[in-house]
Amino acid sequence: MTIDIAKRVWDHSWKLDPIVRSLLDTDFYKLLMLQLIWRRYADVDVTFSLINRNRKVRLADEIDEGELRAQLDHARTLRLGKKEWIWLAGNSFYGHRQIFEPRFLEWLRGFELPEYDLRREDGQYVLEFHGPWTHTTMWEIPALAIINELRSRAVLKSMGRFELDVLYARAKAKLWSKVERLRKLEGLRIADFGTRRRHSYLWQDWCVNALKEGLGEAFIGTSSVTLAMKSDLEAIGTNAHELPMVYAALAKSDADLREAPFRVLRDWRDMYDGNLRVVLPDAFGTTAFLRDAPDWVANWKGFRPDSAPPIEGGEQIIAWWNAKGQDPRDKLLVFSDGLDIETIETVFQHFNGRVNMSFGWGTNLTNDFRGCSPQPRSDLDPISVVCKVTKVNGRPAVKLSDNPSKATGDREEIDRYLRVFGTAGRVEREVVV
């Protein structure tokens, strides 16, 4: 049954609709990475910190601190349910039965999110999670979902019943017009990657089921574990930047630092195979990664060129495959950075027939209300807010990225990483979402 979202919002009580409803209301790659962390790095302490890249948006002025604490505290009460545990233990992911070890799932049954530190500073929230990497890593997605939905709710509270009806009617029509355009791309493979910056849980649920109905087999699944289970979809995801960031922060020398991205891949290779072997090359710059990558990396299934411009990044990887004697038509490129309909169409048409592709559609799928309100307003526009590793065993963590605007870390450490990895291929671009 389809929920009347406008009516539900009008009647809103967070006790009825908590933002995070399950420990599995997270991205699938979090669980895949967590198993690796649990197996190899359970004794490493990691701090995650909220970072608002849109500093003009003063989150501490828009979001009530009491409501934020209530939602964070509620998330800490969540435990893995019996049905969820059975689904994880018995389901097939990426063609693998029992991809999660029984001992890991037993450990996960007793898991709870750790405490948090929250304060205000210059109109922003300083929100940090300190503790074992096995625990703090699981805060990233729910924390971002809470921040984004509380920001949406603050705006919706000021709107009348009919305004809400019009808002959601227009947003639905806007999304469906994108679906109609995507239908024209024969051979398209696209997934929902929109959990972390969604407008709301209910809206993400609606979007996922709209794509399921509207795109059929072209819609290959969702990164949301909860929605994959609820809607009988594939759970999609591999790994993220936090792995090389932590491995690099643990490095004891510049030589170890340069080798860190490939230690990640060796550990990943030991744990997973097949379609899970997708490389994320841009944590410290794609050009540096491809320059130093061992030959065996070319045998992996594919790459996710996350922060480079998609066409330029894809061409760079295809050229590297060709130089390594690989046929790009047997490989996979996963595009996922700031995608919307125009980018998806352009990239698909550019690479179609030359390489296998899939698209991870995020913020502009689950949080695109621009132009939908009856009154002109920008406070429903999505913002670029992230939750990144900032310290590892007390040492600063760094992400360089192909886009310097996405770099995180202490300035002194960023300069050191740039000396080690170089600056080639890094191009400054505005970060919108």
Short mmCIF file of C-alpha atoms in Angstrom, two decimals:
data_model
loop_
_atom_site.label_atom_id
_atom_site.label_comp_id
_atom_site.label_asym_id
_atom_site.label_seq_id
_atom_site.Cartn_x
_atom_site.Cartn_y
_atom_site.Cartn_z
CA MET A 1 0.00 0.00 0.00
CA THR A 2 1.32 3.44 -0.94
CA ILE A 3 1.60 5.85 1.98
CA ASP A 4 0.12 9.34 1.63
CA ILE A 5 3.37 11.08 2.53
CA ALA A 6 1.88 14.58 2.66
CA LYS A 7 -0.77 13.43 5.17
CA ARG A 8 1.84 11.52 7.19
CA VAL A 9 4.05 14.62 7.33
CA TRP A 10 1.10 16.81 8.33
CA ASP A 11 0.34 14.45 11.23
CA HIS A 12 4.04 14.08 12.07
CA SER A 13 5.29 12.80 15.38
CA TRP A 14 8.85 11.49 15.51
CA LYS A 15 7.70 8.82 17.94
CA LEU A 16 5.54 7.51 15.11
CA ASP A 17 8.20 8.06 12.46
CA PRO A 18 11.72 7.83 13.92
CA ILE A 19 14.24 8.74 11.24
CA VAL A 20 16.38 5.63 11.71
CA ARG A 21 14.20 2.57 12.27
CA SER A 22 16.72 -0.26 12.15
CA LEU A 23 20.44 -0.96 12.45
CA LEU A 24 20.11 -2.12 8.84
CA ASP A 25 18.95 1.35 7.77
CA THR A 26 22.42 1.83 6.36
CA ASP A 27 24.32 1.28 3.12
CA PHE A 28 25.23 -2.32 2.26
CA TYR A 29 28.91 -1.53 1.87
CA LYS A 30 28.97 -0.63 5.56
CA LEU A 31 28.26 -4.25 6.46
CA LEU A 32 30.78 -5.61 3.95
CA MET A 33 33.47 -3.26 5.29
CA LEU A 34 32.44 -3.91 8.89
CA GLN A 35 33.10 -7.63 8.49
CA LEU A 36 36.62 -6.86 7.26
CA ILE A 37 37.19 -4.35 10.09
CA TRP A 38 35.85 -6.82 12.67
CA ARG A 39 38.17 -9.54 11.39
CA ARG A 40 41.39 -7.51 11.07
CA TYR A 41 41.17 -4.15 12.84
CA ALA A 42 38.95 -4.55 15.90
CA ASP A 43 41.61 -2.91 18.10
CA VAL A 44 41.86 0.32 16.05
CA ASP A 45 40.21 3.47 17.44
CA VAL A 46 38.66 5.79 14.87
CA THR A 47 36.90 9.15 15.11
CA PHE A 48 34.22 10.10 12.59
CA SER A 49 33.22 13.78 12.31
CA LEU A 50 30.31 15.56 10.64
CA ILE A 51 31.51 17.97 7.93
CA ASN A 52 29.16 20.47 6.28
CA ARG A 53 30.71 21.53 2.97
CA ASN A 54 27.97 24.16 2.52
CA ARG A 55 29.12 26.48 5.29
CA LYS A 56 26.58 29.12 4.31
CA VAL A 57 23.90 26.73 5.55
CA ARG A 58 23.97 27.09 9.33
CA LEU A 59 22.77 23.68 10.43
CA ALA A 60 22.70 24.57 14.13
CA ASP A 61 20.24 27.38 13.35
CA GLU A 62 18.00 25.19 11.18
CA ILE A 63 17.90 22.00 13.28
CA ASP A 64 16.70 21.93 16.88
CA GLU A 65 19.38 20.49 19.17
CA GLY A 66 16.83 18.69 21.33
CA GLU A 67 15.32 16.95 18.31
CA LEU A 68 18.78 16.02 17.05
CA ARG A 69 19.76 14.49 20.38
CA ALA A 70 16.45 12.62 20.58
CA GLN A 71 16.98 11.05 17.16
CA LEU A 72 20.61 10.16 17.89
CA ASP A 73 19.61 8.66 21.25
CA HIS A 74 16.84 6.66 19.57
CA ALA A 75 19.33 5.22 17.07
CA ARG A 76 21.44 4.00 20.00
CA THR A 77 18.53 1.88 21.24
CA LEU A 78 18.33 -0.15 18.02
CA ARG A 79 19.41 -3.79 17.89
CA LEU A 80 19.49 -6.32 15.09
CA GLY A 81 16.11 -8.06 14.90
CA LYS A 82 15.61 -11.79 14.48
CA LYS A 83 14.12 -11.47 10.99
CA GLU A 84 16.97 -9.17 9.98
CA TRP A 85 19.56 -11.62 11.27
CA ILE A 86 17.91 -14.50 9.39
CA TRP A 87 17.78 -12.42 6.20
CA LEU A 88 21.50 -11.56 6.43
CA ALA A 89 22.43 -15.16 7.21
CA GLY A 90 20.29 -16.81 4.57
CA ASN A 91 20.19 -14.40 1.66
CA SER A 92 22.37 -14.51 -1.44
CA PHE A 93 24.44 -11.39 -2.13
CA TYR A 94 26.38 -10.94 -5.37
CA GLY A 95 25.84 -14.62 -6.08
CA HIS A 96 27.32 -15.71 -2.75
CA ARG A 97 25.45 -17.71 -0.14
CA GLN A 98 26.40 -16.82 3.42
CA ILE A 99 28.70 -13.96 2.50
CA PHE A 100 28.69 -13.03 6.19
CA GLU A 101 30.51 -15.33 8.58
CA PRO A 102 28.34 -16.92 11.31
CA ARG A 103 30.69 -15.58 14.04
CA PHE A 104 30.41 -12.08 12.60
CA LEU A 105 26.61 -12.27 12.55
CA GLU A 106 26.58 -13.50 16.14
CA TRP A 107 28.71 -10.51 17.11
CA LEU A 108 26.39 -8.21 15.17
CA ARG A 109 23.36 -9.47 17.12
CA GLY A 110 24.69 -7.71 20.21
CA PHE A 111 25.81 -4.56 18.43
CA GLU A 112 24.76 -1.10 19.57
CA LEU A 113 25.86 2.30 18.35
CA PRO A 114 28.34 4.00 20.72
CA GLU A 115 27.96 7.37 22.41
CA TYR A 116 28.40 10.64 20.53
CA ASP A 117 29.78 14.12 21.25
CA LEU A 118 27.64 17.09 20.14
CA ARG A 119 28.11 20.82 20.50
CA ARG A 120 27.44 24.04 18.60
CA GLU A 121 30.17 26.14 17.01
CA ASP A 122 29.74 29.14 14.68
CA GLY A 123 26.26 28.12 13.53
CA GLN A 124 27.28 24.52 12.86
CA TYR A 125 27.01 21.29 14.81
CA VAL A 126 30.23 19.63 15.84
CA LEU A 127 29.14 15.99 15.92
CA GLU A 128 31.79 13.34 16.54
CA PHE A 129 31.90 9.62 17.23
CA HIS A 130 34.93 8.23 19.07
CA GLY A 131 35.80 4.61 19.79
CA PRO A 132 36.57 1.25 18.18
CA TRP A 133 36.44 1.35 14.39
CA THR A 134 34.02 -1.59 14.49
CA HIS A 135 31.49 0.69 16.18
CA THR A 136 32.09 4.24 15.02
CA THR A 137 31.92 3.22 11.35
CA MET A 138 28.26 2.33 11.79
CA TRP A 139 27.34 5.90 12.80
CA GLU A 140 28.19 7.46 9.41
CA ILE A 141 25.00 6.67 7.47
CA PRO A 142 22.39 7.06 10.25
CA ALA A 143 23.98 10.32 11.41
CA LEU A 144 23.77 11.79 7.92
CA ALA A 145 20.22 10.52 7.41
CA ILE A 146 19.18 12.12 10.71
CA ILE A 147 20.78 15.49 9.89
CA ASN A 148 19.22 15.63 6.43
CA GLU A 149 15.74 14.56 7.47
CA LEU A 150 15.64 16.89 10.48
CA ARG A 151 16.54 19.74 8.13
CA SER A 152 13.65 18.71 5.85
CA ARG A 153 11.23 18.35 8.75
CA ALA A 154 12.07 21.82 10.04
CA VAL A 155 10.93 23.26 6.70
CA LEU A 156 7.86 21.04 6.38
CA LYS A 157 6.57 22.14 9.79
CA SER A 158 5.98 25.61 8.35
CA MET A 159 3.88 24.35 5.43
CA GLY A 160 0.11 23.90 5.30
CA ARG A 161 -1.74 20.71 4.40
CA PHE A 162 -2.41 21.69 0.79
CA GLU A 163 1.09 23.10 0.35
CA LEU A 164 2.42 19.70 1.35
CA ASP A 165 0.09 17.99 -1.11
CA VAL A 166 1.37 20.18 -3.93
CA LEU A 167 5.01 19.76 -2.85
CA TYR A 168 4.91 15.97 -2.93
CA ALA A 169 2.75 15.82 -6.06
CA ARG A 170 5.27 17.95 -7.94
CA ALA A 171 8.24 15.98 -6.55
CA LYS A 172 6.62 12.71 -7.66
CA ALA A 173 5.94 14.09 -11.12
CA LYS A 174 9.50 15.39 -11.33
CA LEU A 175 10.96 12.02 -10.47
CA TRP A 176 8.63 10.18 -12.84
CA SER A 177 9.68 12.44 -15.70
CA LYS A 178 13.26 11.35 -15.02
CA VAL A 179 12.15 7.70 -15.02
CA GLU A 180 10.55 8.19 -18.44
CA ARG A 181 13.81 9.55 -19.81
CA LEU A 182 15.83 6.70 -18.27
CA ARG A 183 13.54 4.15 -19.95
CA LYS A 184 14.96 5.24 -23.29
CA LEU A 185 18.49 4.09 -22.37
CA GLU A 186 18.52 0.50 -23.58
CA GLY A 187 20.80 -1.63 -21.43
CA LEU A 188 20.84 0.81 -18.51
CA ARG A 189 21.73 -0.55 -15.04
CA ILE A 190 20.98 1.81 -12.18
CA ALA A 191 20.70 1.54 -8.38
CA ASP A 192 19.57 3.73 -5.50
CA PHE A 193 22.51 5.18 -3.55
CA GLY A 194 20.49 7.87 -1.78
CA THR A 195 20.28 6.82 1.88
CA ARG A 196 22.74 9.27 3.44
CA ARG A 197 21.25 12.48 2.03
CA ARG A 198 17.64 11.49 1.58
CA HIS A 199 14.78 13.89 2.16
CA SER A 200 13.23 11.29 4.45
CA TYR A 201 12.95 7.56 4.94
CA LEU A 202 9.38 7.56 3.60
CA TRP A 203 10.43 9.49 0.51
CA GLN A 204 13.36 7.16 -0.21
CA ASP A 205 10.98 4.22 0.11
CA TRP A 206 8.62 5.84 -2.42
CA CYS A 207 11.48 6.62 -4.83
CA VAL A 208 12.88 3.10 -4.66
CA ASN A 209 9.51 1.52 -5.43
CA ALA A 210 8.85 4.05 -8.20
CA LEU A 211 12.10 2.98 -9.87
CA LYS A 212 11.31 -0.68 -9.30
CA GLU A 213 7.99 -0.30 -11.12
CA GLY A 214 9.07 2.28 -13.68
CA LEU A 215 12.40 0.81 -14.78
CA GLY A 216 11.91 -2.92 -14.30
CA GLU A 217 15.12 -4.89 -14.83
CA ALA A 218 17.12 -1.71 -15.43
CA PHE A 219 16.73 -0.97 -11.72
CA ILE A 220 19.23 -3.38 -10.17
CA GLY A 221 18.74 -2.63 -6.48
CA THR A 222 19.42 -0.29 -3.59
CA SER A 223 22.30 0.41 -1.25
CA SER A 224 19.78 0.58 1.63
CA VAL A 225 19.84 -2.75 3.43
CA THR A 226 16.44 -2.08 5.02
CA LEU A 227 14.76 -1.25 1.71
CA ALA A 228 16.44 -4.15 -0.08
CA MET A 229 14.94 -6.50 2.50
CA LYS A 230 11.56 -4.73 2.57
CA SER A 231 11.11 -4.50 -1.21
CA ASP A 232 12.78 -7.76 -2.26
CA LEU A 233 15.63 -6.03 -4.08
CA GLU A 234 19.34 -6.66 -4.44
CA ALA A 235 21.50 -4.95 -1.80
CA ILE A 236 24.17 -3.02 -3.74
CA GLY A 237 27.60 -1.84 -2.56
CA THR A 238 31.27 -2.72 -2.19
CA ASN A 239 33.62 -0.41 -0.23
CA ALA A 240 34.26 3.25 0.57
CA HIS A 241 37.01 5.79 1.17
CA GLU A 242 37.26 5.12 4.88
CA LEU A 243 39.29 1.93 4.29
CA PRO A 244 42.27 3.58 2.53
CA MET A 245 41.97 6.60 4.84
CA VAL A 246 42.38 4.45 7.95
CA TYR A 247 45.07 2.23 6.43
CA ALA A 248 46.99 5.35 5.40
CA ALA A 249 46.73 6.92 8.85
CA LEU A 250 48.19 3.72 10.33
CA ALA A 251 51.20 3.85 7.96
CA LYS A 252 54.55 4.27 9.73
CA SER A 253 56.50 5.75 6.81
CA ASP A 254 55.97 7.50 3.49
CA ALA A 255 56.63 4.19 1.72
CA ASP A 256 53.93 2.52 3.82
CA LEU A 257 51.62 5.43 3.10
CA ARG A 258 52.08 5.04 -0.66
CA GLU A 259 51.32 1.33 -0.34
CA ALA A 260 48.19 1.77 1.82
CA PRO A 261 45.56 1.74 -0.98
CA PHE A 262 46.88 -1.59 -2.23
CA ARG A 263 46.97 -3.17 1.24
CA VAL A 264 43.24 -2.42 1.33
CA LEU A 265 42.73 -4.28 -1.94
CA ARG A 266 44.78 -7.26 -0.78
CA ASP A 267 42.67 -7.58 2.37
CA TRP A 268 39.49 -7.15 0.31
CA ARG A 269 40.67 -9.81 -2.15
CA ASP A 270 41.27 -12.22 0.72
CA MET A 271 37.67 -11.77 1.89
CA TYR A 272 35.59 -11.22 -1.25
CA ASP A 273 35.74 -12.13 -4.93
CA GLY A 274 33.83 -11.76 -8.21
CA ASN A 275 31.64 -8.69 -8.63
CA LEU A 276 32.61 -7.38 -5.19
CA ARG A 277 36.09 -6.64 -6.53
CA VAL A 278 35.42 -3.07 -7.60
CA VAL A 279 38.23 -0.54 -7.04
CA LEU A 280 37.62 2.91 -5.55
CA PRO A 281 40.80 4.67 -6.75
CA ASP A 282 40.44 8.33 -5.81
CA ALA A 283 41.02 8.56 -2.05
CA PHE A 284 44.49 9.97 -2.73
CA GLY A 285 44.07 10.70 -6.44
CA THR A 286 43.21 8.39 -9.33
CA THR A 287 46.32 9.36 -11.33
CA ALA A 288 48.61 8.35 -8.47
CA PHE A 289 46.66 5.16 -7.90
CA LEU A 290 46.90 4.04 -11.54
CA ARG A 291 50.58 5.01 -11.69
CA ASP A 292 51.50 2.81 -8.73
CA ALA A 293 48.91 0.00 -8.97
CA PRO A 294 50.27 -3.57 -9.16
CA ASP A 295 49.42 -5.46 -12.32
CA TRP A 296 47.00 -7.79 -10.50
CA VAL A 297 44.62 -4.87 -9.88
CA ALA A 298 43.85 -4.88 -13.62
CA ASN A 299 42.23 -8.30 -13.20
CA TRP A 300 39.55 -6.94 -10.86
CA LYS A 301 35.97 -6.63 -12.06
CA GLY A 302 35.84 -2.84 -12.27
CA PHE A 303 36.37 0.66 -10.92
CA ARG A 304 34.17 3.30 -9.32
CA PRO A 305 35.56 6.69 -10.47
CA ASP A 306 33.91 8.68 -7.70
CA SER A 307 35.23 12.24 -7.65
CA ALA A 308 36.73 12.76 -11.10
CA PRO A 309 34.45 14.13 -13.85
CA PRO A 310 32.74 10.93 -15.02
CA ILE A 311 33.75 10.98 -18.67
CA GLU A 312 37.34 12.05 -18.01
CA GLY A 313 37.65 9.58 -15.14
CA GLY A 314 36.18 6.75 -17.15
CA GLU A 315 38.45 7.43 -20.12
CA GLN A 316 41.49 7.46 -17.84
CA ILE A 317 40.61 4.04 -16.44
CA ILE A 318 39.82 2.58 -19.88
CA ALA A 319 43.21 3.78 -21.16
CA TRP A 320 44.86 2.10 -18.15
CA TRP A 321 43.02 -1.17 -18.82
CA ASN A 322 44.10 -1.06 -22.46
CA ALA A 323 47.71 -0.47 -21.40
CA LYS A 324 47.45 -3.52 -19.12
CA GLY A 325 46.15 -5.72 -21.94
CA GLN A 326 42.59 -5.85 -20.60
CA ASP A 327 39.45 -5.58 -22.74
CA PRO A 328 37.26 -2.81 -21.27
CA ARG A 329 34.19 -4.57 -22.68
CA ASP A 330 34.75 -7.24 -20.02
CA LYS A 331 35.04 -4.63 -17.25
CA LEU A 332 32.67 -2.46 -15.22
CA LEU A 333 32.61 1.27 -14.47
CA VAL A 334 30.34 2.34 -11.61
CA PHE A 335 29.43 6.05 -11.72
CA SER A 336 28.08 7.55 -8.51
CA ASP A 337 29.18 11.13 -7.88
CA GLY A 338 26.45 13.79 -7.90
CA LEU A 339 24.50 12.12 -10.67
CA ASP A 340 21.26 13.38 -12.14
CA ILE A 341 19.35 12.61 -15.28
CA GLU A 342 21.43 14.75 -17.66
CA THR A 343 24.73 13.31 -16.42
CA ILE A 344 23.43 9.77 -16.55
CA GLU A 345 22.23 10.21 -20.14
CA THR A 346 25.48 11.83 -21.28
CA VAL A 347 27.77 9.28 -19.63
CA PHE A 348 25.68 6.32 -20.80
CA GLN A 349 25.69 7.50 -24.41
CA HIS A 350 29.42 8.27 -24.31
CA PHE A 351 30.53 4.84 -23.05
CA ASN A 352 27.75 2.59 -24.38
CA GLY A 353 29.23 -0.44 -26.14
CA ARG A 354 32.77 0.28 -24.94
CA VAL A 355 32.52 -0.84 -21.32
CA ASN A 356 29.92 -2.24 -18.93
CA MET A 357 28.35 0.47 -16.77
CA SER A 358 26.18 0.88 -13.74
CA PHE A 359 25.00 4.05 -12.02
CA GLY A 360 24.57 4.70 -8.32
CA TRP A 361 21.96 7.48 -8.15
CA GLY A 362 22.06 9.27 -4.84
CA THR A 363 21.06 12.71 -3.61
CA ASN A 364 19.33 13.82 -6.81
CA LEU A 365 17.14 10.73 -6.63
CA THR A 366 16.08 10.84 -2.97
CA ASN A 367 16.29 14.58 -2.22
CA ASP A 368 15.42 16.63 -5.29
CA PHE A 369 12.63 19.04 -4.29
CA ARG A 370 14.05 22.02 -6.17
CA GLY A 371 11.22 23.95 -7.80
CA CYS A 372 8.52 21.79 -6.19
CA SER A 373 7.32 24.10 -3.42
CA PRO A 374 4.31 26.37 -4.11
CA GLN A 375 6.37 29.19 -2.58
CA PRO A 376 9.86 30.05 -3.89
CA ARG A 377 12.36 28.68 -1.38
CA SER A 378 15.83 27.13 -1.26
CA ASP A 379 15.78 25.58 2.21
CA LEU A 380 14.64 22.25 0.77
CA ASP A 381 17.60 22.12 -1.61
CA PRO A 382 20.04 19.33 -0.73
CA ILE A 383 23.43 20.21 0.72
CA SER A 384 26.76 18.42 0.71
CA VAL A 385 27.19 17.12 4.24
CA VAL A 386 29.47 14.16 4.99
CA CYS A 387 30.70 12.16 7.96
CA LYS A 388 34.36 11.30 7.52
CA VAL A 389 37.20 9.62 9.39
CA THR A 390 39.22 12.39 11.07
CA LYS A 391 41.47 10.48 13.51
CA VAL A 392 42.92 6.98 13.72
CA ASN A 393 44.54 5.92 16.97
CA GLY A 394 44.90 9.62 17.71
CA ARG A 395 46.60 10.39 14.36
CA PRO A 396 44.98 12.66 11.74
CA ALA A 397 43.28 11.02 8.76
CA VAL A 398 43.30 12.51 5.25
CA LYS A 399 41.33 12.23 2.04
CA LEU A 400 42.79 14.03 -0.99
CA SER A 401 40.21 13.18 -3.68
CA ASP A 402 40.44 14.03 -7.39
CA ASN A 403 38.54 17.19 -6.47
CA PRO A 404 40.46 19.33 -3.94
CA SER A 405 37.12 20.77 -2.76
CA LYS A 406 36.41 17.34 -1.26
CA ALA A 407 39.73 17.03 0.58
CA THR A 408 39.53 16.51 4.34
CA GLY A 409 42.17 16.51 7.06
CA ASP A 410 44.73 18.72 8.78
CA ARG A 411 46.49 21.08 6.40
CA GLU A 412 49.95 19.84 7.41
CA GLU A 413 48.99 16.22 6.80
CA ILE A 414 47.28 17.07 3.49
CA ASP A 415 50.54 18.69 2.34
CA ARG A 416 52.46 15.57 3.35
CA TYR A 417 50.09 13.30 1.43
CA LEU A 418 50.40 15.56 -1.63
CA ARG A 419 54.18 15.18 -1.47
CA VAL A 420 53.81 11.40 -1.35
CA PHE A 421 51.06 10.91 -3.94
CA GLY A 422 51.53 14.02 -6.09
CA THR A 423 49.03 16.52 -7.43
CA ALA A 424 48.53 15.21 -10.97
CA GLY A 425 44.93 14.85 -12.11
CA ARG A 426 43.39 16.87 -9.29
CA VAL A 427 40.95 19.50 -10.62
CA GLU A 428 38.95 21.90 -8.42
CA ARG A 429 35.20 21.78 -8.99
CA GLU A 430 32.24 23.07 -7.04
CA VAL A 431 30.64 20.49 -4.77
CA VAL A 432 26.86 20.83 -4.88
CA VAL A 433 25.70 17.49 -3.42
#
